[in-house]
mmCIF file of C-alpha atoms in Angstrom:
data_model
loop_
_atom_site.group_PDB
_atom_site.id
_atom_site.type_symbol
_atom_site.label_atom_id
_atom_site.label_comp_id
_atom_site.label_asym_id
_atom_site.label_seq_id
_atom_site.Cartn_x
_atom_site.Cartn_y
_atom_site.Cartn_z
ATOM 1 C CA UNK A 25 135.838 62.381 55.180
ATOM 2 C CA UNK A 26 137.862 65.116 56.951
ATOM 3 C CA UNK A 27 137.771 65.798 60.649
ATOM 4 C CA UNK A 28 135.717 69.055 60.003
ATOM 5 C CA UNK A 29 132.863 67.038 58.290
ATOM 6 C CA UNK A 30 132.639 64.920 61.214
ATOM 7 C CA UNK A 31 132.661 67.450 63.281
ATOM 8 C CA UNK A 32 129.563 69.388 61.975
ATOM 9 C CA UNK A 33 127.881 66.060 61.357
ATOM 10 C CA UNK A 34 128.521 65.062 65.226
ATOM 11 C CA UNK A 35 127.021 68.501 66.073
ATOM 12 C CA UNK A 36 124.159 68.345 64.093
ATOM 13 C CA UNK A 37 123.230 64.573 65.287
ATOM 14 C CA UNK A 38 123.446 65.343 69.009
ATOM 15 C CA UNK A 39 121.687 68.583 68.999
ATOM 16 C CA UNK A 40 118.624 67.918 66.542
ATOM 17 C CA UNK A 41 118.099 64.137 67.658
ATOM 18 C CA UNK A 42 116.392 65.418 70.510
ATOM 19 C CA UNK A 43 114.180 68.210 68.598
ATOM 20 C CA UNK A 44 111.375 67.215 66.109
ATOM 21 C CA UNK A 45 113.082 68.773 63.031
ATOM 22 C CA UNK A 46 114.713 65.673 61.524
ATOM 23 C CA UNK A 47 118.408 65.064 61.792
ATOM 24 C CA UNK A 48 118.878 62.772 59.065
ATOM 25 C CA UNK A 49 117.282 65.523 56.703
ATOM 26 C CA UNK A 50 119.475 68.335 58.233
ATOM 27 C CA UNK A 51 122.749 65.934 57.677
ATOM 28 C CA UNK A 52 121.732 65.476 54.569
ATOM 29 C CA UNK A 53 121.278 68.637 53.704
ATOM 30 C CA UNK A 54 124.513 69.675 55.039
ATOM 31 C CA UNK A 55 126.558 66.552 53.313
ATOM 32 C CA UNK A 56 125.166 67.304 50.027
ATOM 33 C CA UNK A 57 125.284 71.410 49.944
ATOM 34 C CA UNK A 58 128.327 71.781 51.871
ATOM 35 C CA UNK A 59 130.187 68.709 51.440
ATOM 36 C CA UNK A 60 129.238 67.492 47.686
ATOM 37 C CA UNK A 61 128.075 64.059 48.985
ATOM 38 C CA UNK A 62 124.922 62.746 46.799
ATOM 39 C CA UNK A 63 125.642 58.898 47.679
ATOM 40 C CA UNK A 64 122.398 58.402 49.659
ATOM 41 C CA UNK A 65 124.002 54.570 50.484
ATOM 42 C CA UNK A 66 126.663 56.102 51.809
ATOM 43 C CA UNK A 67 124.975 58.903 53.576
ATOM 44 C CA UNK A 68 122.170 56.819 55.120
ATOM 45 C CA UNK A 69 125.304 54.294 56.682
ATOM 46 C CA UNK A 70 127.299 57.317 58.031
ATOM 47 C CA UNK A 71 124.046 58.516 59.536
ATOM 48 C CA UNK A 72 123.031 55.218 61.209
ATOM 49 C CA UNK A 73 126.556 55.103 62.553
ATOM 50 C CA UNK A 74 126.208 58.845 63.536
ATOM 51 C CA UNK A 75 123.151 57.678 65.774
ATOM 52 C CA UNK A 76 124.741 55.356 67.596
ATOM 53 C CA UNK A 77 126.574 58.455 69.371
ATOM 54 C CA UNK A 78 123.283 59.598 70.266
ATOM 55 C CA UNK A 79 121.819 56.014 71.003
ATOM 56 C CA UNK A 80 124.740 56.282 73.500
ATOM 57 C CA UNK A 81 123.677 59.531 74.971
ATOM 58 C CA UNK A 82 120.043 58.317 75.475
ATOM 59 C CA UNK A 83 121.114 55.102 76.764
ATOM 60 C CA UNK A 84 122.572 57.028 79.647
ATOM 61 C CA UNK A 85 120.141 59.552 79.858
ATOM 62 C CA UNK A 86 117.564 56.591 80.594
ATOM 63 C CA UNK A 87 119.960 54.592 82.387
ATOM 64 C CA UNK A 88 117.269 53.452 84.843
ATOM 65 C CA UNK A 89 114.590 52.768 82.391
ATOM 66 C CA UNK A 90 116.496 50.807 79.745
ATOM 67 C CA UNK A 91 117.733 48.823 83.216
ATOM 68 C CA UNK A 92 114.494 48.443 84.574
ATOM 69 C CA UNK A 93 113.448 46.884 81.144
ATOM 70 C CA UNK A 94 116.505 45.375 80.902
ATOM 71 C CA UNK A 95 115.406 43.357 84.254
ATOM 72 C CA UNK A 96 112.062 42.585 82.392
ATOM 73 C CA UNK A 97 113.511 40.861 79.800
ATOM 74 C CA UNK A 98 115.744 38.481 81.748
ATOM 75 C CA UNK A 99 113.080 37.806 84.373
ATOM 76 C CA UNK A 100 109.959 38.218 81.828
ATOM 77 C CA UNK A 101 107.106 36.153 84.016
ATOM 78 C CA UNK A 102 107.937 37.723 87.197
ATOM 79 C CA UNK A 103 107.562 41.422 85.914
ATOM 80 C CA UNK A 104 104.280 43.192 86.414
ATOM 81 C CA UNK A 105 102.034 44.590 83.870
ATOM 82 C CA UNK A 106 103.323 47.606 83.016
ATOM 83 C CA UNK A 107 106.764 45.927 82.433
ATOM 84 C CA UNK A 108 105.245 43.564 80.598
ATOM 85 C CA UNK A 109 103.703 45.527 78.297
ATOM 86 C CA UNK A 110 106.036 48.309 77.515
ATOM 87 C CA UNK A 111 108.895 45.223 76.175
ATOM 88 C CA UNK A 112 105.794 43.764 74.559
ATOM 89 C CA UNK A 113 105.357 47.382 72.346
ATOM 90 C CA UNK A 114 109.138 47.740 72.321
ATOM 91 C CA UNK A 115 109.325 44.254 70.414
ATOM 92 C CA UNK A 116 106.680 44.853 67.594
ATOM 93 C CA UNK A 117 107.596 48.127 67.040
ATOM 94 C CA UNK A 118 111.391 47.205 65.662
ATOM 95 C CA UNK A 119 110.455 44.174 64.100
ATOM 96 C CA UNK A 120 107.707 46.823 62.291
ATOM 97 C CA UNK A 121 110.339 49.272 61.890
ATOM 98 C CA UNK A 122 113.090 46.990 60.635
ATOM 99 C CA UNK A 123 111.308 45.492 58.124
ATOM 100 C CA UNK A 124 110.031 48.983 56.792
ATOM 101 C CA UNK A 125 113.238 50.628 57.080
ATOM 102 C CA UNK A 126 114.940 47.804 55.222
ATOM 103 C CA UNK A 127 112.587 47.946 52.300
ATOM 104 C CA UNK A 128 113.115 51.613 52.199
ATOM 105 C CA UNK A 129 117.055 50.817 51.985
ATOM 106 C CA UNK A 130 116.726 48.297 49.465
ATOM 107 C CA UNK A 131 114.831 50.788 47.270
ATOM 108 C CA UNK A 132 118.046 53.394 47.636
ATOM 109 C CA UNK A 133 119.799 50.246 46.552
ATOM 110 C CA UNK A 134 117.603 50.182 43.741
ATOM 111 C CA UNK A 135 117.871 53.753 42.699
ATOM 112 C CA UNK A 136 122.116 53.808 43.101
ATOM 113 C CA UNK A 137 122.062 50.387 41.145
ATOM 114 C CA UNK A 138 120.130 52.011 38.243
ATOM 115 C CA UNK A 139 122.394 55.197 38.116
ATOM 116 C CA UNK A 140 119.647 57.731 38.627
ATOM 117 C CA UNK A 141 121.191 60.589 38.856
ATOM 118 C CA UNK A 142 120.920 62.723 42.264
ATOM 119 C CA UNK A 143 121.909 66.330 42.677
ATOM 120 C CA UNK A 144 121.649 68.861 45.699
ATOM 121 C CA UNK A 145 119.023 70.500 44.085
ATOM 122 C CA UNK A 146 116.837 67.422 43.849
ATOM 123 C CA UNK A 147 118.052 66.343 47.573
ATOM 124 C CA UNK A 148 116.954 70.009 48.658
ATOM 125 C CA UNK A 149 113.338 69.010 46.974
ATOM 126 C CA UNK A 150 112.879 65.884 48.359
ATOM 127 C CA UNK A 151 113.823 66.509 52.126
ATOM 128 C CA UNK A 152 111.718 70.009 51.894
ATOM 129 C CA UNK A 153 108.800 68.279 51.092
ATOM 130 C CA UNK A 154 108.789 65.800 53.600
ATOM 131 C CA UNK A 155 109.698 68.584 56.395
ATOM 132 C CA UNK A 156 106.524 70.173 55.484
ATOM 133 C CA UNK A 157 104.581 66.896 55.884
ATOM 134 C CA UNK A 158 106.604 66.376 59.191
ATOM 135 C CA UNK A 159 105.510 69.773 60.123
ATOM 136 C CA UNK A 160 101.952 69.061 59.171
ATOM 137 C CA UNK A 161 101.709 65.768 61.321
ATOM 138 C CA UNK A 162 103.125 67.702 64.555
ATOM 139 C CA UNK A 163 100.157 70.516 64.264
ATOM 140 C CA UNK A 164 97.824 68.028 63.920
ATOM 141 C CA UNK A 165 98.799 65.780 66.877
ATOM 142 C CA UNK A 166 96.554 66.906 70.359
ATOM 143 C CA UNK A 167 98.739 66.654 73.681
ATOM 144 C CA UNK A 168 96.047 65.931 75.244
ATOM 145 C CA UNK A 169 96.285 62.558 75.650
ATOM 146 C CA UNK A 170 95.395 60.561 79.011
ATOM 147 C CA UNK A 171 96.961 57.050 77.871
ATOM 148 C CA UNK A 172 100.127 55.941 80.375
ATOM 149 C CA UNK A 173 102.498 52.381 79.374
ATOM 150 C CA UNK A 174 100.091 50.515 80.769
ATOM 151 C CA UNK A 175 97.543 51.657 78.344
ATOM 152 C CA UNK A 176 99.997 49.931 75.661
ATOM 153 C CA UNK A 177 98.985 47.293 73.156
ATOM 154 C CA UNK A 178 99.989 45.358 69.738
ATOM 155 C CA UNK A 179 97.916 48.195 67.694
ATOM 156 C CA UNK A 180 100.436 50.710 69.384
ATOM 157 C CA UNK A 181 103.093 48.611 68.259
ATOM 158 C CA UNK A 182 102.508 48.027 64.624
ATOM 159 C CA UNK A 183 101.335 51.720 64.356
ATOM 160 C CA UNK A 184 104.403 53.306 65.769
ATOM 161 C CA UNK A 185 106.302 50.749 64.007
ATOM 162 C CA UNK A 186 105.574 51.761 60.816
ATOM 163 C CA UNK A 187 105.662 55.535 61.916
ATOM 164 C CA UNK A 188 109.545 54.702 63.196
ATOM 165 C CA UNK A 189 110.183 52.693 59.497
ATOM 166 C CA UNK A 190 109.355 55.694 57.888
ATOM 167 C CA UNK A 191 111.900 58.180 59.483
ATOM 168 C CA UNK A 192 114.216 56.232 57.554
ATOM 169 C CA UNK A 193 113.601 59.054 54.843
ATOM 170 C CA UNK A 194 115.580 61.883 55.394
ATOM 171 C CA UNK A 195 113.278 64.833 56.333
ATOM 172 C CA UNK A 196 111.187 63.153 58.448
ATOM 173 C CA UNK A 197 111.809 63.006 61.777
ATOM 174 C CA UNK A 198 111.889 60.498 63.494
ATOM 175 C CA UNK A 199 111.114 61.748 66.820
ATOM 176 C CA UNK A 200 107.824 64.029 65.351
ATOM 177 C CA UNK A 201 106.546 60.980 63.882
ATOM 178 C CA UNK A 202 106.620 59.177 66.572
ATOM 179 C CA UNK A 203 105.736 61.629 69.656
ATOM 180 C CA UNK A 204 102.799 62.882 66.823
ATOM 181 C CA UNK A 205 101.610 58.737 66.519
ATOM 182 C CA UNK A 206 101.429 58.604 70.092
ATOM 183 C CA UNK A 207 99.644 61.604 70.780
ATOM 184 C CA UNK A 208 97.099 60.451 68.174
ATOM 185 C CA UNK A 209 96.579 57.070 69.870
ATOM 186 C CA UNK A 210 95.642 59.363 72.938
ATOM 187 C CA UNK A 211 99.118 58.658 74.985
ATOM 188 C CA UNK A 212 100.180 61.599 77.552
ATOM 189 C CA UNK A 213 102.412 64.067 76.427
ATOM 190 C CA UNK A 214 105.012 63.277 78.739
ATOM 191 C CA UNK A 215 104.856 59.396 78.005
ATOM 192 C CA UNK A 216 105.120 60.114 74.299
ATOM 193 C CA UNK A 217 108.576 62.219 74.610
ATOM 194 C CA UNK A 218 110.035 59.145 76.651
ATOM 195 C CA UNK A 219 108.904 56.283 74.679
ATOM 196 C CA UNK A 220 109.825 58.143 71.811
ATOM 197 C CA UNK A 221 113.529 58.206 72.942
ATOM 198 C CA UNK A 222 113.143 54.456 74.305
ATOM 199 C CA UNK A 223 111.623 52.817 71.337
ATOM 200 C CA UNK A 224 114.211 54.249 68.939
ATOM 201 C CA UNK A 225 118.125 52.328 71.248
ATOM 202 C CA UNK A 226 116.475 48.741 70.155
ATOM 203 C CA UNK A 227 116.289 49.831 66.196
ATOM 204 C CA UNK A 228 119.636 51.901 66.527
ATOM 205 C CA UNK A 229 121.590 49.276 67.828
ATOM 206 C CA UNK A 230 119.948 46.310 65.620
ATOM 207 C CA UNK A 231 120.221 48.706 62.136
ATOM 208 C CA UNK A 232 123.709 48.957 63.014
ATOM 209 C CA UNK A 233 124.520 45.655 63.729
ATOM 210 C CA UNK A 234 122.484 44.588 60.408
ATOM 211 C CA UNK A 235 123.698 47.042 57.957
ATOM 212 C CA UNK A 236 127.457 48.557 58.509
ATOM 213 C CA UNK A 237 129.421 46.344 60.842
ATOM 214 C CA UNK A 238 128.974 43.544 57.993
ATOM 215 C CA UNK A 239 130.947 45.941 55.882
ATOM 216 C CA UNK A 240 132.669 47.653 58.913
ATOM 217 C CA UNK A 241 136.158 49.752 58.179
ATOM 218 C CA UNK A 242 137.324 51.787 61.075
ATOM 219 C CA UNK A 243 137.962 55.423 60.110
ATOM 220 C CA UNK A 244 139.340 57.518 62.613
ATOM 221 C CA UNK A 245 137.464 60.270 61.282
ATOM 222 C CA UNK A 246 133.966 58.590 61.510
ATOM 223 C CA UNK A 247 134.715 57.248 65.381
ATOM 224 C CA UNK A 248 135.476 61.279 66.302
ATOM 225 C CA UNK A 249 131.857 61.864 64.023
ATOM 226 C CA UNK A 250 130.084 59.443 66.491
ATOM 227 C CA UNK A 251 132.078 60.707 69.763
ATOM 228 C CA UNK A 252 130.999 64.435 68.869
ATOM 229 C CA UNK A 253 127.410 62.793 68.164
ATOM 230 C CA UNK A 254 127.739 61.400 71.499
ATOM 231 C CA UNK A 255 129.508 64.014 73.514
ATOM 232 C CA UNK A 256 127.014 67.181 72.199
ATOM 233 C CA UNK A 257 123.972 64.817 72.331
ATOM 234 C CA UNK A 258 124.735 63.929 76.517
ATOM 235 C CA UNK A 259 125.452 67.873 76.785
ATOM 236 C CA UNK A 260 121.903 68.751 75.014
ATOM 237 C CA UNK A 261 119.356 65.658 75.227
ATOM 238 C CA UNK A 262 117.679 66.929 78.853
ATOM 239 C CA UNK A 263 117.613 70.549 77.817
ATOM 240 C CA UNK A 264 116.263 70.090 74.390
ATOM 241 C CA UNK A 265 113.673 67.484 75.384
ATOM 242 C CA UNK A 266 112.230 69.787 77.629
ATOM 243 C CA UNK A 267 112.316 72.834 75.424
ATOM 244 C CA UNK A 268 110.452 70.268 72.426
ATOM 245 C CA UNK A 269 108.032 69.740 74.929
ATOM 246 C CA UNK A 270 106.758 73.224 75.839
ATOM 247 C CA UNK A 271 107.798 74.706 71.928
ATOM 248 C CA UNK A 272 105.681 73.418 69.064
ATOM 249 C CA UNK A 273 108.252 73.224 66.420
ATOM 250 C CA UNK A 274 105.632 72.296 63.765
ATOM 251 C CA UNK A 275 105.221 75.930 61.701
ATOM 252 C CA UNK A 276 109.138 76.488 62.214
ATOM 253 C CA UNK A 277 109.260 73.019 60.234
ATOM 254 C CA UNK A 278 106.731 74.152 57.640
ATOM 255 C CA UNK A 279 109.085 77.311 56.969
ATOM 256 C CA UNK A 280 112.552 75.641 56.919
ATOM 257 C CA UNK A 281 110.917 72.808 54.587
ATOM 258 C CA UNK A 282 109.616 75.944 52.390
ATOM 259 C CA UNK A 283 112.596 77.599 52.122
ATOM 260 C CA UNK A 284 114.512 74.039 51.743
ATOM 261 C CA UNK A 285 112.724 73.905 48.575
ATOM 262 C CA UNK A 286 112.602 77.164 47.580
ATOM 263 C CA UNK A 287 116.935 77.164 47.679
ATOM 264 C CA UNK A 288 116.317 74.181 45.425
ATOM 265 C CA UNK A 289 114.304 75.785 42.980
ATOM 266 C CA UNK A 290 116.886 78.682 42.518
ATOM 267 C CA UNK A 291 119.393 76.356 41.768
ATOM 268 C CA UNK A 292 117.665 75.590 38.638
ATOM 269 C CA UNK A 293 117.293 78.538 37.541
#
């Protein structure tokens, strides 16, 4: 992995993170068009470790949030409601999420132990279509939601959950899916962009912790990936939030997933 790779992966990871497009599915488009990397096993571990950069970024972002909650957890009986409820959502949405994303993982497993073969053209395919139905979940979602964290419950949790598990497929985001869920379940717009952010250090952190630093090997060239990832996701994360949150990204989506698939479709030709 040379320092250039890292580079444009750090880039992409702190910039799109924030912006409903999917960054796993842009990295992966990049790694295998650019870069010649098909290993989804290997991709899916540098991008985990590529979000902790940005896990990084929005832990300091939300300093006083994430220290707030932090406070609810170590003094859980003595914090009020709201508190109470937002850890509550926080804690069935990873276990959801982890157990999703895992059996997601284990079917990549199951695909790389098999030796089916995978090619840019049918990585183009793949991520294309699921930007479309990214796309087609944002249009759909109404931000006109009245719901605050107080409004929170264990339905929220299992259904964001799962929403969150999915994103573990490249192409779709992570972020849409999960702003998009809690717009549907009637949440304010503004209380959907930051729980969004919130909900996703917990599953970061743990995914890391589960999956590569088992297996860790320190590569100088993937610690400057995550410290671009971090560095370029601090720089962006307040801009870009805000500019998601007036822009509707879901048509520009649509089109990029189109024309995703259409490059793939010329390559077999």
């Amino acid at each position: 992995m040379e320092l250039l790779q890292q580079l444009v992966f750090g880039l992409i990871q702190g910039v799109i993170e924030w912006l409903p497009i999917s960054s796993e599915g842009f990295l992966l488009l990049a790694s295998s068009n650019f870069f010649g990397n098909v290993d989804l096993n290997l991709f899916l571990k540098q991008a985990l470790f590529l979000h902790l950069g940005t896990f990084f970024a929005a832990l300091v972002y939300f300093r006083k949030d994430v220290l707030e909650l932090t406070k609810g957890v170590l003094r859980y009986n003595e914090s009020g409601t709201e508190t109470k409820r937002v850890l509550n959502f926080l804690f069935v949405a990873t276990i959801i999420s982890g157990v999703l994303g895992l059996a997601i993982l284990n079917f990549f497993k199951f695909i790389n132990i098999q030796e089916i073969p995978l090619t840019s053209t049918s990585i183009n395919l793949f991520i294309g279509s699921l930007l479309i139905i990214t796309g087609f979940l944002q249009l759909k979602a109404s931000s006109a939601g009245y719901k605050k964290t107080l409004h929170l419950n264990n339905k929220d949790g299992i259904f964001l959950g799962f929403m969150q598990g999915l994103a573990v497929l490249p192409g779709l985001s992570r972020s849409g899916l999960t702003i998009s869920g809690l717009l549907f379940r009637n949440f304010d717009e503004t209380v959907a962009l930051k729980l969004s952010f919130i909900m996703s250090l917990p599953i970061v952190l743990l995914g890391n912790l589960v999956l590569n630093f088992s297996d860790f090997v320190f590569l100088k060239e993937m610690f400057f990936g995550f410290l671009f990832s971090f560095i370029f996701g601090l720089l962006t994360i307040h801009l870009l939030m805000e500019f998601s949150r007036k822009v509707k990204f879901g048509f520009f989506v649509i089109f990029f997933g189109i024309l995703t698939i259409f490059a793939g479709l010329i390559n077999l030709l």
